[in-house]
């Protein structure tokens, strides 16, 4: 395969900047795309070239495949990195790139497609010997079939939409009458949300942890896992804090989950970076949930504990080169990293997105602190896109050190002009269950009391201002 000399970044915000930075270090010319709302964005300024691909709404710009492909062709790009979100898991886009002679920095369109359908993904993994939650054998057509399944595995059960993912279209049923009622509701909901009413059933785990394994595979047959991330601190399926390694895994379990992830990789001949998501039950059993066929928001925590630059590996792999860390032995784990998502959201008003002017932006620094962000003082947060402003990633030799470093870094982090999730994080890093690493997917509901959070945000926790001597 040909070397990559110019790469177009089909994204915006911090991830576009992240990819531009990787290009610079690799000596690759970068081309940014931007919407009319992002004309003054850092990703457009820092790239070697920038092309406007349409008006502010993403449907007209960052999701506009013909415009993005034209931008790549006219700028002389030979590869396209999709980042995350937007077109990153769109098989048609990966195919359109290939058809235009552009290298798509990601897996094949076929792999994206197969993992995109959650029921297909599940049966592929079952066949490959990857543990899956006890579930129905494919699509469940009728309430009678659903009842038969539930009687076999026992209640509670979970109804999932085949076209769903990210928690959309899921319904729990605790008993037979709930199942009959929720089965029809779930199908109707799925039809409205995804244009596909197919559902399947699983045994419901009541307090799982969300553990995901980062994998890398190249075109030379090398495949490795970069250990796990624990993403149990979520709110309504939006991740807020991710850490690596997971405080819940023993060495044996870590190796077992890593090997299971590699089975998943081999089952679909997966190439490039991917993430295999598992649910970890309280008894140490783990089950495949889904595979993300892109780089993820939280990839930096893995980079910090392994020293592997995941974006650069992605680009090397796409160019047909061997990845730098081609053997499992070459990947060692050191210390502990935690990522905090700093969103333009108001934690006292239901985490409602809050676009507007960032009057002042002072990110923290110092040893063990990384901030990935596209924001600067005077930056206008547009209302059209997701509300991620910055990712604060702290590293420490131990989890306790990382938590202490997080407290001081969050305290240094100043954003003036709009509300952010910083005070939420300040609350969590003092909260005893988080400090003891007792976090499950229901952590926020269970341990972040809204009234206590409001008091904390409104009264402020900062020390009183000092006086001049
Ligand atoms: C589950 C589950 C319990 N039991 N499946 C939510 C997102 C979707 N990808 C899968 N999800 C879940 N599937 C069974 N059989 C609980 C969840 C779940 C969850 C999973 C990961 C992270 C946060 C979550 C929050 C609520 C529910």
mmCIF file with all atom_site columns, N, CA, C and O in Angstrom, residues 210-215 226-232 242-246 274-275 295-296 298-303 310:
data_model
loop_
_atom_site.group_PDB
_atom_site.id
_atom_site.type_symbol
_atom_site.label_atom_id
_atom_site.label_alt_id
_atom_site.label_comp_id
_atom_site.label_asym_id
_atom_site.label_entity_id
_atom_site.label_seq_id
_atom_site.pdbx_PDB_ins_code
_atom_site.Cartn_x
_atom_site.Cartn_y
_atom_site.Cartn_z
_atom_site.occupancy
_atom_site.B_iso_or_equiv
_atom_site.pdbx_formal_charge
_atom_site.auth_seq_id
_atom_site.auth_comp_id
_atom_site.auth_asym_id
_atom_site.auth_atom_id
_atom_site.pdbx_PDB_model_num
ATOM 1   N N  . UNK A 1 210 ? -18.777 -1.162 33.193 1.00 0.00 ? 210 UNK A N  1
ATOM 2   C CA . UNK A 1 210 ? -18.512 -1.056 31.761 1.00 0.00 ? 210 UNK A CA 1
ATOM 3   C C  . UNK A 1 210 ? -16.996 -1.112 31.578 1.00 0.00 ? 210 UNK A C  1
ATOM 4   O O  . UNK A 1 210 ? -16.291 -0.178 31.950 1.00 0.00 ? 210 UNK A O  1
ATOM 5   N N  . UNK A 1 211 ? -16.520 -2.220 31.033 1.00 0.00 ? 211 UNK A N  1
ATOM 6   C CA . UNK A 1 211 ? -15.085 -2.390 30.789 1.00 0.00 ? 211 UNK A CA 1
ATOM 7   C C  . UNK A 1 211 ? -14.882 -2.564 29.293 1.00 0.00 ? 211 UNK A C  1
ATOM 8   O O  . UNK A 1 211 ? -15.553 -3.392 28.668 1.00 0.00 ? 211 UNK A O  1
ATOM 9   N N  . UNK A 1 212 ? -13.985 -1.781 28.720 1.00 0.00 ? 212 UNK A N  1
ATOM 10  C CA . UNK A 1 212 ? -13.746 -1.907 27.285 1.00 0.00 ? 212 UNK A CA 1
ATOM 11  C C  . UNK A 1 212 ? -12.267 -2.141 27.024 1.00 0.00 ? 212 UNK A C  1
ATOM 12  O O  . UNK A 1 212 ? -11.407 -1.601 27.722 1.00 0.00 ? 212 UNK A O  1
ATOM 13  N N  . UNK A 1 213 ? -11.996 -2.975 26.032 1.00 0.00 ? 213 UNK A N  1
ATOM 14  C CA . UNK A 1 213 ? -10.611 -3.323 25.701 1.00 0.00 ? 213 UNK A CA 1
ATOM 15  C C  . UNK A 1 213 ? -10.227 -2.622 24.407 1.00 0.00 ? 213 UNK A C  1
ATOM 16  O O  . UNK A 1 213 ? -10.920 -2.751 23.395 1.00 0.00 ? 213 UNK A O  1
ATOM 17  N N  . UNK A 1 214 ? -9.115  -1.896 24.459 1.00 0.00 ? 214 UNK A N  1
ATOM 18  C CA . UNK A 1 214 ? -8.574  -1.244 23.258 1.00 0.00 ? 214 UNK A CA 1
ATOM 19  C C  . UNK A 1 214 ? -7.770  -2.261 22.476 1.00 0.00 ? 214 UNK A C  1
ATOM 20  O O  . UNK A 1 214 ? -6.892  -2.920 23.042 1.00 0.00 ? 214 UNK A O  1
ATOM 21  N N  . UNK A 1 215 ? -8.057  -2.394 21.205 1.00 0.00 ? 215 UNK A N  1
ATOM 22  C CA . UNK A 1 215 ? -7.278  -3.309 20.364 1.00 0.00 ? 215 UNK A CA 1
ATOM 23  C C  . UNK A 1 215 ? -6.684  -2.564 19.175 1.00 0.00 ? 215 UNK A C  1
ATOM 24  O O  . UNK A 1 215 ? -7.182  -1.504 18.768 1.00 0.00 ? 215 UNK A O  1
ATOM 25  N N  . UNK A 1 226 ? -4.426  -3.251 24.187 1.00 0.00 ? 226 UNK A N  1
ATOM 26  C CA . UNK A 1 226 ? -3.768  -2.232 25.017 1.00 0.00 ? 226 UNK A CA 1
ATOM 27  C C  . UNK A 1 226 ? -4.507  -2.125 26.358 1.00 0.00 ? 226 UNK A C  1
ATOM 28  O O  . UNK A 1 226 ? -4.777  -1.034 26.840 1.00 0.00 ? 226 UNK A O  1
ATOM 29  N N  . UNK A 1 227 ? -4.869  -3.288 26.874 1.00 0.00 ? 227 UNK A N  1
ATOM 30  C CA . UNK A 1 227 ? -5.544  -3.368 28.171 1.00 0.00 ? 227 UNK A CA 1
ATOM 31  C C  . UNK A 1 227 ? -6.902  -2.677 28.141 1.00 0.00 ? 227 UNK A C  1
ATOM 32  O O  . UNK A 1 227 ? -7.448  -2.423 27.073 1.00 0.00 ? 227 UNK A O  1
ATOM 33  N N  . UNK A 1 228 ? -7.416  -2.361 29.352 1.00 0.00 ? 228 UNK A N  1
ATOM 34  C CA . UNK A 1 228 ? -8.819  -1.970 29.436 1.00 0.00 ? 228 UNK A CA 1
ATOM 35  C C  . UNK A 1 228 ? -9.004  -0.537 29.920 1.00 0.00 ? 228 UNK A C  1
ATOM 36  O O  . UNK A 1 228 ? -8.095  0.080  30.472 1.00 0.00 ? 228 UNK A O  1
ATOM 37  N N  . UNK A 1 229 ? -10.215 -0.058 29.697 1.00 0.00 ? 229 UNK A N  1
ATOM 38  C CA . UNK A 1 229 ? -10.664 1.194  30.320 1.00 0.00 ? 229 UNK A CA 1
ATOM 39  C C  . UNK A 1 229 ? -11.935 0.877  31.101 1.00 0.00 ? 229 UNK A C  1
ATOM 40  O O  . UNK A 1 229 ? -12.750 0.072  30.648 1.00 0.00 ? 229 UNK A O  1
ATOM 41  N N  . UNK A 1 230 ? -12.086 1.510  32.237 1.00 0.00 ? 230 UNK A N  1
ATOM 42  C CA . UNK A 1 230 ? -13.301 1.364  33.030 1.00 0.00 ? 230 UNK A CA 1
ATOM 43  C C  . UNK A 1 230 ? -14.102 2.641  32.834 1.00 0.00 ? 230 UNK A C  1
ATOM 44  O O  . UNK A 1 230 ? -13.622 3.729  33.158 1.00 0.00 ? 230 UNK A O  1
ATOM 45  N N  . UNK A 1 231 ? -15.291 2.506  32.246 1.00 0.00 ? 231 UNK A N  1
ATOM 46  C CA . UNK A 1 231 ? -16.097 3.689  31.914 1.00 0.00 ? 231 UNK A CA 1
ATOM 47  C C  . UNK A 1 231 ? -17.422 3.643  32.656 1.00 0.00 ? 231 UNK A C  1
ATOM 48  O O  . UNK A 1 231 ? -18.479 3.945  32.096 1.00 0.00 ? 231 UNK A O  1
ATOM 49  N N  . UNK A 1 232 ? -17.366 3.253  33.903 1.00 0.00 ? 232 UNK A N  1
ATOM 50  C CA . UNK A 1 232 ? -18.615 3.062  34.635 1.00 0.00 ? 232 UNK A CA 1
ATOM 51  C C  . UNK A 1 232 ? -19.277 4.371  35.046 1.00 0.00 ? 232 UNK A C  1
ATOM 52  O O  . UNK A 1 232 ? -20.482 4.390  35.301 1.00 0.00 ? 232 UNK A O  1
ATOM 53  N N  . UNK A 1 242 ? -13.505 8.296  32.640 1.00 0.00 ? 242 UNK A N  1
ATOM 54  C CA . UNK A 1 242 ? -12.997 6.984  32.233 1.00 0.00 ? 242 UNK A CA 1
ATOM 55  C C  . UNK A 1 242 ? -11.616 6.808  32.855 1.00 0.00 ? 242 UNK A C  1
ATOM 56  O O  . UNK A 1 242 ? -10.872 7.780  32.989 1.00 0.00 ? 242 UNK A O  1
ATOM 57  N N  . UNK A 1 243 ? -11.285 5.574  33.215 1.00 0.00 ? 243 UNK A N  1
ATOM 58  C CA . UNK A 1 243 ? -9.966  5.357  33.775 1.00 0.00 ? 243 UNK A CA 1
ATOM 59  C C  . UNK A 1 243 ? -9.338  4.066  33.276 1.00 0.00 ? 243 UNK A C  1
ATOM 60  O O  . UNK A 1 243 ? -10.027 3.169  32.790 1.00 0.00 ? 243 UNK A O  1
ATOM 61  N N  . UNK A 1 244 ? -8.019  4.007  33.373 1.00 0.00 ? 244 UNK A N  1
ATOM 62  C CA . UNK A 1 244 ? -7.284  2.814  32.988 1.00 0.00 ? 244 UNK A CA 1
ATOM 63  C C  . UNK A 1 244 ? -6.080  2.685  33.912 1.00 0.00 ? 244 UNK A C  1
ATOM 64  O O  . UNK A 1 244 ? -5.454  3.689  34.235 1.00 0.00 ? 244 UNK A O  1
ATOM 65  N N  . UNK A 1 245 ? -5.721  1.484  34.374 1.00 0.00 ? 245 UNK A N  1
ATOM 66  C CA . UNK A 1 245 ? -6.495  0.259  34.180 1.00 0.00 ? 245 UNK A CA 1
ATOM 67  C C  . UNK A 1 245 ? -7.747  0.251  35.061 1.00 0.00 ? 245 UNK A C  1
ATOM 68  O O  . UNK A 1 245 ? -7.935  1.159  35.867 1.00 0.00 ? 245 UNK A O  1
ATOM 69  N N  . UNK A 1 246 ? -8.597  -0.748 34.901 1.00 0.00 ? 246 UNK A N  1
ATOM 70  C CA . UNK A 1 246 ? -9.780  -0.842 35.756 1.00 0.00 ? 246 UNK A CA 1
ATOM 71  C C  . UNK A 1 246 ? -9.366  -1.323 37.130 1.00 0.00 ? 246 UNK A C  1
ATOM 72  O O  . UNK A 1 246 ? -8.652  -2.316 37.252 1.00 0.00 ? 246 UNK A O  1
ATOM 73  N N  . UNK A 1 274 ? -9.708  -0.465 17.425 1.00 0.00 ? 274 UNK A N  1
ATOM 74  C CA . UNK A 1 274 ? -11.095 -0.755 17.764 1.00 0.00 ? 274 UNK A CA 1
ATOM 75  C C  . UNK A 1 274 ? -11.222 -0.945 19.256 1.00 0.00 ? 274 UNK A C  1
ATOM 76  O O  . UNK A 1 274 ? -10.221 -1.040 19.972 1.00 0.00 ? 274 UNK A O  1
ATOM 77  N N  . UNK A 1 275 ? -12.458 -0.965 19.718 1.00 0.00 ? 275 UNK A N  1
ATOM 78  C CA . UNK A 1 275 ? -12.707 -1.178 21.142 1.00 0.00 ? 275 UNK A CA 1
ATOM 79  C C  . UNK A 1 275 ? -13.782 -2.228 21.311 1.00 0.00 ? 275 UNK A C  1
ATOM 80  O O  . UNK A 1 275 ? -14.851 -2.127 20.699 1.00 0.00 ? 275 UNK A O  1
ATOM 81  N N  . UNK A 1 295 ? -11.714 5.196  16.741 1.00 0.00 ? 295 UNK A N  1
ATOM 82  C CA . UNK A 1 295 ? -10.981 5.619  17.915 1.00 0.00 ? 295 UNK A CA 1
ATOM 83  C C  . UNK A 1 295 ? -12.006 6.269  18.842 1.00 0.00 ? 295 UNK A C  1
ATOM 84  O O  . UNK A 1 295 ? -12.981 6.850  18.384 1.00 0.00 ? 295 UNK A O  1
ATOM 85  N N  . UNK A 1 296 ? -11.790 6.136  20.154 1.00 0.00 ? 296 UNK A N  1
ATOM 86  C CA . UNK A 1 296 ? -12.785 6.676  21.079 1.00 0.00 ? 296 UNK A CA 1
ATOM 87  C C  . UNK A 1 296 ? -12.317 7.937  21.787 1.00 0.00 ? 296 UNK A C  1
ATOM 88  O O  . UNK A 1 296 ? -11.108 8.191  21.885 1.00 0.00 ? 296 UNK A O  1
ATOM 89  N N  . UNK A 1 298 ? -12.115 8.479  24.810 1.00 0.00 ? 298 UNK A N  1
ATOM 90  C CA . UNK A 1 298 ? -11.311 8.193  25.994 1.00 0.00 ? 298 UNK A CA 1
ATOM 91  C C  . UNK A 1 298 ? -9.992  7.482  25.690 1.00 0.00 ? 298 UNK A C  1
ATOM 92  O O  . UNK A 1 298 ? -9.329  6.994  26.605 1.00 0.00 ? 298 UNK A O  1
ATOM 93  N N  . UNK A 1 299 ? -9.571  7.451  24.409 1.00 0.00 ? 299 UNK A N  1
ATOM 94  C CA . UNK A 1 299 ? -8.322  6.737  24.090 1.00 0.00 ? 299 UNK A CA 1
ATOM 95  C C  . UNK A 1 299 ? -7.096  7.276  24.837 1.00 0.00 ? 299 UNK A C  1
ATOM 96  O O  . UNK A 1 299 ? -6.165  6.511  25.090 1.00 0.00 ? 299 UNK A O  1
ATOM 97  N N  . UNK A 1 300 ? -7.055  8.573  25.257 1.00 0.00 ? 300 UNK A N  1
ATOM 98  C CA . UNK A 1 300 ? -5.833  9.047  25.924 1.00 0.00 ? 300 UNK A CA 1
ATOM 99  C C  . UNK A 1 300 ? -5.485  8.325  27.219 1.00 0.00 ? 300 UNK A C  1
ATOM 100 O O  . UNK A 1 300 ? -4.298  8.191  27.542 1.00 0.00 ? 300 UNK A O  1
ATOM 101 N N  . UNK A 1 301 ? -6.459  7.830  27.971 1.00 0.00 ? 301 UNK A N  1
ATOM 102 C CA . UNK A 1 301 ? -6.075  7.147  29.228 1.00 0.00 ? 301 UNK A CA 1
ATOM 103 C C  . UNK A 1 301 ? -5.242  5.908  28.915 1.00 0.00 ? 301 UNK A C  1
ATOM 104 O O  . UNK A 1 301 ? -4.298  5.574  29.652 1.00 0.00 ? 301 UNK A O  1
ATOM 105 N N  . UNK A 1 302 ? -5.565  5.250  27.813 1.00 0.00 ? 302 UNK A N  1
ATOM 106 C CA . UNK A 1 302 ? -4.787  4.083  27.391 1.00 0.00 ? 302 UNK A CA 1
ATOM 107 C C  . UNK A 1 302 ? -3.397  4.513  26.934 1.00 0.00 ? 302 UNK A C  1
ATOM 108 O O  . UNK A 1 302 ? -2.397  3.856  27.255 1.00 0.00 ? 302 UNK A O  1
ATOM 109 N N  . UNK A 1 303 ? -3.330  5.626  26.217 1.00 0.00 ? 303 UNK A N  1
ATOM 110 C CA . UNK A 1 303 ? -2.029  6.136  25.775 1.00 0.00 ? 303 UNK A CA 1
ATOM 111 C C  . UNK A 1 303 ? -1.142  6.453  26.976 1.00 0.00 ? 303 UNK A C  1
ATOM 112 O O  . UNK A 1 303 ? 0.064   6.177  26.965 1.00 0.00 ? 303 UNK A O  1
ATOM 113 N N  . UNK A 1 310 ? -1.966  6.042  19.940 1.00 0.00 ? 310 UNK A N  1
ATOM 114 C CA . UNK A 1 310 ? -2.959  5.253  19.192 1.00 0.00 ? 310 UNK A CA 1
ATOM 115 C C  . UNK A 1 310 ? -3.252  5.866  17.818 1.00 0.00 ? 310 UNK A C  1
ATOM 116 O O  . UNK A 1 310 ? -3.404  5.138  16.828 1.00 0.00 ? 310 UNK A O  1
#
